[in-house]
mmCIF file with all atom_site columns, C-alpha atoms in Angstrom:
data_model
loop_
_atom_site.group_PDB
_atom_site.id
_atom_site.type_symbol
_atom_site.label_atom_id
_atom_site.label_alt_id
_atom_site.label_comp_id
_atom_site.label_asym_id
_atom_site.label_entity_id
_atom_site.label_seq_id
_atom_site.pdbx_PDB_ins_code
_atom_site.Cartn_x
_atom_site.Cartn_y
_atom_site.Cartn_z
_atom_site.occupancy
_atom_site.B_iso_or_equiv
_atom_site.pdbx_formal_charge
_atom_site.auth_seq_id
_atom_site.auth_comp_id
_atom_site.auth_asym_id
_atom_site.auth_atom_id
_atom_site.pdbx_PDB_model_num
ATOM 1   C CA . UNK A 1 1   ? 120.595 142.018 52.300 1.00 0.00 ? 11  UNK A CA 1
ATOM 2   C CA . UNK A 1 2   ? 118.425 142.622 48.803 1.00 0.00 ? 12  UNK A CA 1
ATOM 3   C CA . UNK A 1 3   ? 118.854 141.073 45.863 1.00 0.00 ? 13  UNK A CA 1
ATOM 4   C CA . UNK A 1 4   ? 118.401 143.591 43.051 1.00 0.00 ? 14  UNK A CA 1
ATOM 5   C CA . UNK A 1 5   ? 116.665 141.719 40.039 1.00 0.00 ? 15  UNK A CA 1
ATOM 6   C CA . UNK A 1 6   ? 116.911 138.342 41.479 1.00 0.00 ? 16  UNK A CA 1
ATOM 7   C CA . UNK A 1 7   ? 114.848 136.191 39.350 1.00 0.00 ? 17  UNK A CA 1
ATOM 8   C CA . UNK A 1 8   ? 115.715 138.676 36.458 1.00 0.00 ? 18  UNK A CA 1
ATOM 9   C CA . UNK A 1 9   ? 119.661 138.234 36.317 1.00 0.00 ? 19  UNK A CA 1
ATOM 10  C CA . UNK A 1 10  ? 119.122 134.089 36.778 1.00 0.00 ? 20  UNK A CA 1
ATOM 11  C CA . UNK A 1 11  ? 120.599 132.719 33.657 1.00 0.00 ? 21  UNK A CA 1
ATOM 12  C CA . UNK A 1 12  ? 118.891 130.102 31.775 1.00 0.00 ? 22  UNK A CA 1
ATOM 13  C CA . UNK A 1 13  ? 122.373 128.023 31.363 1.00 0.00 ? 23  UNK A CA 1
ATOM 14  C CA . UNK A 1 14  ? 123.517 128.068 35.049 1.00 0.00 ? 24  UNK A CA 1
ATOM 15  C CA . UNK A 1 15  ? 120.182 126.988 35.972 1.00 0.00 ? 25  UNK A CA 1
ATOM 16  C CA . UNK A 1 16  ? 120.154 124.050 33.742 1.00 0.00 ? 26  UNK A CA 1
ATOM 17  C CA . UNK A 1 17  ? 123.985 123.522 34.859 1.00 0.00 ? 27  UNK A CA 1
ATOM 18  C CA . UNK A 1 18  ? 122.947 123.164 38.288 1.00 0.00 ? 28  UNK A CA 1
ATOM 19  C CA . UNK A 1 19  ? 120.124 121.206 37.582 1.00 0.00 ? 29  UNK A CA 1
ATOM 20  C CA . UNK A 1 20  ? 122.135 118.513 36.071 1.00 0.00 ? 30  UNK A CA 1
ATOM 21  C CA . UNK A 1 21  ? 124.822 118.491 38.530 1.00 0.00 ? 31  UNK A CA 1
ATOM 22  C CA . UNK A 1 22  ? 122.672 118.417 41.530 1.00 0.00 ? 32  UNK A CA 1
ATOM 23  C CA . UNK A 1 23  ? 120.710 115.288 43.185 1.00 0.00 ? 33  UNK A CA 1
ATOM 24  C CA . UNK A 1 24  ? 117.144 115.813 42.128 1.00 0.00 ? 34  UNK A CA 1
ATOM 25  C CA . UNK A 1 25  ? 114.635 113.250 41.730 1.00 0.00 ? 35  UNK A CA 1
ATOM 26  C CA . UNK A 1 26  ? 115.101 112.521 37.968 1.00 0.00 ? 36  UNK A CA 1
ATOM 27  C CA . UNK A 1 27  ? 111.168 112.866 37.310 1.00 0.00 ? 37  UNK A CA 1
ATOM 28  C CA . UNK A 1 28  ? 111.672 116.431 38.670 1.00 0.00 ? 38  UNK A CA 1
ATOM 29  C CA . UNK A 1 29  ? 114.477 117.685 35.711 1.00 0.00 ? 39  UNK A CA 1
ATOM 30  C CA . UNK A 1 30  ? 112.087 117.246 33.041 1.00 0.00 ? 40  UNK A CA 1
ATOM 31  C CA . UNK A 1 31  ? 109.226 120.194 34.268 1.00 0.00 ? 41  UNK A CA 1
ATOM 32  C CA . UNK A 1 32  ? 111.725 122.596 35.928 1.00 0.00 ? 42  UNK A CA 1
ATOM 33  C CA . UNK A 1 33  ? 114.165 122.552 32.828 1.00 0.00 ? 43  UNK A CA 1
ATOM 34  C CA . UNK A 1 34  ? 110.247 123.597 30.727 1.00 0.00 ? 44  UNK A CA 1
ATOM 35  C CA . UNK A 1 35  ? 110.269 126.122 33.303 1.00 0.00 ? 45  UNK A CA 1
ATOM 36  C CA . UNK A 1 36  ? 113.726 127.925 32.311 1.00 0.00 ? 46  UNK A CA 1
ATOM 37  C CA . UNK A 1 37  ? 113.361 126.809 28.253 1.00 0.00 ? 47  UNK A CA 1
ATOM 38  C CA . UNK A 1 38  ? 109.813 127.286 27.599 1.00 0.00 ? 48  UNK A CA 1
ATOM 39  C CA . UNK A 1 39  ? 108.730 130.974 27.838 1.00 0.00 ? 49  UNK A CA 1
ATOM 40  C CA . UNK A 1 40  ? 107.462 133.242 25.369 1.00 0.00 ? 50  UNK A CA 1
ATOM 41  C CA . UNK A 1 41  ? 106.433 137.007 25.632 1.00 0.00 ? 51  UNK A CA 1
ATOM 42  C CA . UNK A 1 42  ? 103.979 139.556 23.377 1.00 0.00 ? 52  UNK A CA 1
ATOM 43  C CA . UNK A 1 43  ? 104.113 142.899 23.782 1.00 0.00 ? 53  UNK A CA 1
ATOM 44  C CA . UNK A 1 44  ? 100.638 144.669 23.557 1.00 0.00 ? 54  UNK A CA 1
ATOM 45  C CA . UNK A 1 45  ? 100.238 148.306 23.288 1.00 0.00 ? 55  UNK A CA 1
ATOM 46  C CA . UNK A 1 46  ? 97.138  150.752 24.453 1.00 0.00 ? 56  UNK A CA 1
ATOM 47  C CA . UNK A 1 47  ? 95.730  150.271 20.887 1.00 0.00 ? 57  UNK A CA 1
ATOM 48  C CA . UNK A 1 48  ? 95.544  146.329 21.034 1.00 0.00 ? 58  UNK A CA 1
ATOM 49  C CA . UNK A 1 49  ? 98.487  145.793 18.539 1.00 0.00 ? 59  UNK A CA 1
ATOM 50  C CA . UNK A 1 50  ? 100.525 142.959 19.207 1.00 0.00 ? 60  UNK A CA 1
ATOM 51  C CA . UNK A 1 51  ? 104.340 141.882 18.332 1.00 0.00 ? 61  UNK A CA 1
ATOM 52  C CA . UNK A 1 52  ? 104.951 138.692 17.627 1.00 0.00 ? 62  UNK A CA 1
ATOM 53  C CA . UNK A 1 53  ? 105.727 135.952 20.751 1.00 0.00 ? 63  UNK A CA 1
ATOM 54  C CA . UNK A 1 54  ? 109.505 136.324 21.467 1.00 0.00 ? 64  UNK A CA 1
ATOM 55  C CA . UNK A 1 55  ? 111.393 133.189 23.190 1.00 0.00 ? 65  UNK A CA 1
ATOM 56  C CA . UNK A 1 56  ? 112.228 134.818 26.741 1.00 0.00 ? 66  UNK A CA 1
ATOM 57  C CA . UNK A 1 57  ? 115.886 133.165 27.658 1.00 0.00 ? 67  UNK A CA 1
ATOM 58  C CA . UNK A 1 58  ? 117.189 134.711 30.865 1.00 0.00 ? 68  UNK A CA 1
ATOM 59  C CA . UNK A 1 59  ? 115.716 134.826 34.550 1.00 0.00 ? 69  UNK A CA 1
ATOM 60  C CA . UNK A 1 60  ? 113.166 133.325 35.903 1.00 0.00 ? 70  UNK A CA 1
ATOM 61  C CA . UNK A 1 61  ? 109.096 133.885 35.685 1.00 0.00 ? 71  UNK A CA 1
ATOM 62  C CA . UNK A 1 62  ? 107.707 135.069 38.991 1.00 0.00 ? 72  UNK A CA 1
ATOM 63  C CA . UNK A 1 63  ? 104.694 134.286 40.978 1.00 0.00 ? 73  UNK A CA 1
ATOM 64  C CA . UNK A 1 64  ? 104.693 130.531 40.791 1.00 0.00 ? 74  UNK A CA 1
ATOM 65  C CA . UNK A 1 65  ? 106.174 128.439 43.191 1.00 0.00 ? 75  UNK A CA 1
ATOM 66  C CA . UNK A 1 66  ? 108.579 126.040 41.232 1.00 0.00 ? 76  UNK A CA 1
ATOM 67  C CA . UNK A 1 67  ? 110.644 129.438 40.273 1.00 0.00 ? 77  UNK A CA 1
ATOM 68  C CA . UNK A 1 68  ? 111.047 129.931 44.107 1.00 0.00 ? 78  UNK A CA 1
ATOM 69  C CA . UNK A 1 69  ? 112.548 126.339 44.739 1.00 0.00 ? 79  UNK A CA 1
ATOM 70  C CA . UNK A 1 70  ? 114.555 126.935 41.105 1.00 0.00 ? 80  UNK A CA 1
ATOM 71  C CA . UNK A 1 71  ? 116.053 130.181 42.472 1.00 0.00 ? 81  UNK A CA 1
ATOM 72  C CA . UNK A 1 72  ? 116.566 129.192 46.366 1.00 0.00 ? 82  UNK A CA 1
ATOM 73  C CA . UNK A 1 73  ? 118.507 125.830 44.765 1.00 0.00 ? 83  UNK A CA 1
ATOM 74  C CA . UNK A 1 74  ? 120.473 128.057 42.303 1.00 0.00 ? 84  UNK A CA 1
ATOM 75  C CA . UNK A 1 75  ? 121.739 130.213 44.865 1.00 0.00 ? 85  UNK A CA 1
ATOM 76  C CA . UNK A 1 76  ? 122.365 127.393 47.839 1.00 0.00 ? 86  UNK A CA 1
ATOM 77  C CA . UNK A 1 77  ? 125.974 126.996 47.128 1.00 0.00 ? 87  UNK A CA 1
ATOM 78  C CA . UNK A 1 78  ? 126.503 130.822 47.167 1.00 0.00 ? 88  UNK A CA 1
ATOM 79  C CA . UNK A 1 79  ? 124.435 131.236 50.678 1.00 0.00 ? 89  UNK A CA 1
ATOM 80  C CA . UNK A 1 80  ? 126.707 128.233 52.099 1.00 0.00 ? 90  UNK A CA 1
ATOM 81  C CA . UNK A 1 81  ? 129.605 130.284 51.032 1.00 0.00 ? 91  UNK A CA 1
ATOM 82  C CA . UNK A 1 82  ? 127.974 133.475 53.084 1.00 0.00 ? 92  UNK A CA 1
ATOM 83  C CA . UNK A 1 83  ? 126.927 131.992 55.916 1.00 0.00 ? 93  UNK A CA 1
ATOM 84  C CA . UNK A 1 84  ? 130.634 130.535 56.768 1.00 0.00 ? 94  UNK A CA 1
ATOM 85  C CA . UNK A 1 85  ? 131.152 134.337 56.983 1.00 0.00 ? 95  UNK A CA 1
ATOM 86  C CA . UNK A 1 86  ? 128.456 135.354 59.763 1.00 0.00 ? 96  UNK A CA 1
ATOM 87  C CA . UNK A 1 87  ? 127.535 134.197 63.028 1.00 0.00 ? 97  UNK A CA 1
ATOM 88  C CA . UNK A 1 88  ? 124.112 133.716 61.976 1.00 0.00 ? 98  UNK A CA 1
ATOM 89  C CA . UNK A 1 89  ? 122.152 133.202 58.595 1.00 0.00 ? 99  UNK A CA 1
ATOM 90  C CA . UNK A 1 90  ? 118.687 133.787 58.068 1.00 0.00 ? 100 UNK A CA 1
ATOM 91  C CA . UNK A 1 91  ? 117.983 133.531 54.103 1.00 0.00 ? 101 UNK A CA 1
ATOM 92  C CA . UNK A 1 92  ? 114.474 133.600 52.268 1.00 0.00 ? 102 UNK A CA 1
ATOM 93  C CA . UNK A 1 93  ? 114.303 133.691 48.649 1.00 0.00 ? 103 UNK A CA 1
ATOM 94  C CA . UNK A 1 94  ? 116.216 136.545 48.106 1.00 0.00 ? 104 UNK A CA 1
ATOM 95  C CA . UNK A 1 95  ? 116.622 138.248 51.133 1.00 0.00 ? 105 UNK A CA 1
ATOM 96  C CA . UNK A 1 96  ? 118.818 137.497 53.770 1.00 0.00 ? 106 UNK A CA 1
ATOM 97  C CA . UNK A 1 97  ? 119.439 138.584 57.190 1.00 0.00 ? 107 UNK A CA 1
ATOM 98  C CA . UNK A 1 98  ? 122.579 138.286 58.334 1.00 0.00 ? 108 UNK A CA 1
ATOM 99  C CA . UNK A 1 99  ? 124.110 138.674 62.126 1.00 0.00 ? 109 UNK A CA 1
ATOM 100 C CA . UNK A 1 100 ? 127.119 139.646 63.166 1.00 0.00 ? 110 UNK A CA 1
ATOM 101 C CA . UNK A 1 101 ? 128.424 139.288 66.814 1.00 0.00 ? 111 UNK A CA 1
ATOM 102 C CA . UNK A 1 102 ? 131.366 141.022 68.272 1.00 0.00 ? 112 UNK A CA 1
ATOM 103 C CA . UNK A 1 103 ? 133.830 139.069 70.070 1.00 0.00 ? 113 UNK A CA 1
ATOM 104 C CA . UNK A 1 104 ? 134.474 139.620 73.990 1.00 0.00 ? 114 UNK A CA 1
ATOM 105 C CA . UNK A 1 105 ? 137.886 140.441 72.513 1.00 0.00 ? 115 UNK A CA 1
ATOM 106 C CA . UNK A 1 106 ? 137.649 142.469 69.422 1.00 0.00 ? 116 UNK A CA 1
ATOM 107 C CA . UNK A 1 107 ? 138.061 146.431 69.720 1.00 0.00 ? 117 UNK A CA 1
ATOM 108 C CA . UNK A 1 108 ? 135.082 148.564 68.392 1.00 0.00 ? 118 UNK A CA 1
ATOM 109 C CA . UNK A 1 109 ? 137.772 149.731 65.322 1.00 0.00 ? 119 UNK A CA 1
ATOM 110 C CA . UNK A 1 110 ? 138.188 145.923 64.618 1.00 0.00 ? 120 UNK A CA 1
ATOM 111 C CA . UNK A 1 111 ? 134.619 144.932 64.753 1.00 0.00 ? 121 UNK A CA 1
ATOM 112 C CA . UNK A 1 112 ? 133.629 147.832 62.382 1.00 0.00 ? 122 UNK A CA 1
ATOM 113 C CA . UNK A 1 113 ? 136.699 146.716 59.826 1.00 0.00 ? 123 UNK A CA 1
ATOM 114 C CA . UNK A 1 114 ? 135.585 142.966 60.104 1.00 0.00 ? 124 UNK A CA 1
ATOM 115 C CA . UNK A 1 115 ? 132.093 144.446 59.610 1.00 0.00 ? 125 UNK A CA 1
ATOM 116 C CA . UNK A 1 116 ? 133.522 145.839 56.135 1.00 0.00 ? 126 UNK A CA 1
ATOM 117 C CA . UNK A 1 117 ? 135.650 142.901 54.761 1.00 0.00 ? 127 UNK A CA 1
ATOM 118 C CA . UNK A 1 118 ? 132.533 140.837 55.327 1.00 0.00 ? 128 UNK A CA 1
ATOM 119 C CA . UNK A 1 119 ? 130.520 143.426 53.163 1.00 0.00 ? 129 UNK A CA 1
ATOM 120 C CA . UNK A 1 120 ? 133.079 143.363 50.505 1.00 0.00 ? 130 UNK A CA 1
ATOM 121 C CA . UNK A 1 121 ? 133.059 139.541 50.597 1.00 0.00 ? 131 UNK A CA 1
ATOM 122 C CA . UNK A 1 122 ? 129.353 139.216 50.220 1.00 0.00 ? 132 UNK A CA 1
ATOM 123 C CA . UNK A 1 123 ? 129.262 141.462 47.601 1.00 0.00 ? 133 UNK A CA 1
ATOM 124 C CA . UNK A 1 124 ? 132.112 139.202 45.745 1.00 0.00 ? 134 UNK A CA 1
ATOM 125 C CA . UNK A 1 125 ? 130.583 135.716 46.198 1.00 0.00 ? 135 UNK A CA 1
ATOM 126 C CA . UNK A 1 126 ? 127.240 137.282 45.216 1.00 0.00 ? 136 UNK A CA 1
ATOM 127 C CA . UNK A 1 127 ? 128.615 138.189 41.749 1.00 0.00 ? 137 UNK A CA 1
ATOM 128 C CA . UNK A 1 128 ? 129.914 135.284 41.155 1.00 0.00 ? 138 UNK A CA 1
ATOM 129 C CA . UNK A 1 129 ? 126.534 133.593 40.764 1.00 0.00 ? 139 UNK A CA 1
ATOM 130 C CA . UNK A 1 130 ? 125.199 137.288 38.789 1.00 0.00 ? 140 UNK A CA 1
ATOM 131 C CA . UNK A 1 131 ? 123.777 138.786 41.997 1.00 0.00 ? 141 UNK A CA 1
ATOM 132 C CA . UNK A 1 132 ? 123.452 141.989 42.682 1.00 0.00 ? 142 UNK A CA 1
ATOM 133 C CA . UNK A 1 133 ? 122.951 143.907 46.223 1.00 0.00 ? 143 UNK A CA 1
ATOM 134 C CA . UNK A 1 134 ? 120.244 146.460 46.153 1.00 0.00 ? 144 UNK A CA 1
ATOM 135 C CA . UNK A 1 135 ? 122.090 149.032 47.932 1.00 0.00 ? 145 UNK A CA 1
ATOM 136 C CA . UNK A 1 136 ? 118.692 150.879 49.295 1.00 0.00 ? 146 UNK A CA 1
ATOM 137 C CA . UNK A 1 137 ? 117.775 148.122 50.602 1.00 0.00 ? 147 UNK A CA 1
ATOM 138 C CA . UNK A 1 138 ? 121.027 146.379 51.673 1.00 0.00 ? 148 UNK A CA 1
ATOM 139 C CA . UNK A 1 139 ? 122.460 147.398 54.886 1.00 0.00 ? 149 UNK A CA 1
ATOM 140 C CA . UNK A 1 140 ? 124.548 146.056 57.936 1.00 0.00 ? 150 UNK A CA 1
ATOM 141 C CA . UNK A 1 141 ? 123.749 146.812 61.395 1.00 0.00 ? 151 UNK A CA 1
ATOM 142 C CA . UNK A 1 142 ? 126.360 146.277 63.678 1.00 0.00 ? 152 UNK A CA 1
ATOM 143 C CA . UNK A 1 143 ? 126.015 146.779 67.170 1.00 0.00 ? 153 UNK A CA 1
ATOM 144 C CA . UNK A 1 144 ? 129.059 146.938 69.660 1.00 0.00 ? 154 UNK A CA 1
ATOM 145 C CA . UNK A 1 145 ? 128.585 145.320 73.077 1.00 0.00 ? 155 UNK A CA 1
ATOM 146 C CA . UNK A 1 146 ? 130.950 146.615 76.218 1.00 0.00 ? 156 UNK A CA 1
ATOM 147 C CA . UNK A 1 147 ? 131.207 143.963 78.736 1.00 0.00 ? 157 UNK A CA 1
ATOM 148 C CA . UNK A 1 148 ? 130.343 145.104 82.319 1.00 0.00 ? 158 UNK A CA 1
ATOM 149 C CA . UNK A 1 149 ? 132.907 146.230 84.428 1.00 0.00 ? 159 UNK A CA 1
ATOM 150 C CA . UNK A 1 150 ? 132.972 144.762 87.457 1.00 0.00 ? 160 UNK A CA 1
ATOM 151 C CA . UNK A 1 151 ? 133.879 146.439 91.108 1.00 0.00 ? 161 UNK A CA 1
ATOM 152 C CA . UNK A 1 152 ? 135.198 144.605 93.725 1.00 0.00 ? 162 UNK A CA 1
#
């Protein structure tokens, strides 16, 4: 699973939401809230005009590390809440590989709708925190075991 936009669609008020309500070292809130607040953009075109700096308020900057810890903490409740769905969960930043075993008992047909309802599921708690799947790049794999028949 692909997040589409990740860092983009991270809002500037959840972050600072969650950074208050979760148990940081206090020393810690001061740089990563100037990390979501204090951004600023200029647009330069081919002929070396500039606009003026513009306040950037939503997502967060990539390429430097504390915006990787910001977004993997932002989205920790949301992967607890996914990983209670799947036999196995294997997030990193925002990808995450997800397994899904079929029981000794479960029918092909009822593997493939429990492989569904699990899709539709992800999909819903990922919205909740603004998250997007990028379909291209977001697919399931299941794979159907048939136990061994054994001959006396």
């Amino acid at each position: 699973m692909d997040l589409k936009g990740a860092y983009d669609r991270v809002t500037s008020d959840k972050v600072l939401q969650f950074l208050n309500s979760k148990v940081l070292p206090p020393e810690w809130i001061p740089y990563l809230s100037h990390v979501v607040l204090n951004r600023h953009l200029k647009v330069v075109s081919r002929s070396n005009q500039g606009s003026s700096w513009l306040h950037v308020y939503e997502g967060l900057p990539q390429g430097i590390p504390s915006s990787c810890m910001l977004f993997v903490l932002y989205l920790d409740e949301c992967l607890r809440k996914i990983n209670k769905l799947c036999d196995h969960s294997y997030p990193f930043v925002d990808d995450n590989t997800l397994i899904l075993i079929q029981q000794l008992h479960e029918s092909r047909k009822a593997f493939i709708a429990r492989v569904a309802e699990i899709n539709q599921k992800i999909k819903a708690i990922y919205s909740l925190y603004d998250a997007q799947l990028s379909e291209p790049k977001s697919f399931i794999i299941a794979i159907h075991f048939r136990p061994k028949q054994v001959c006396l």
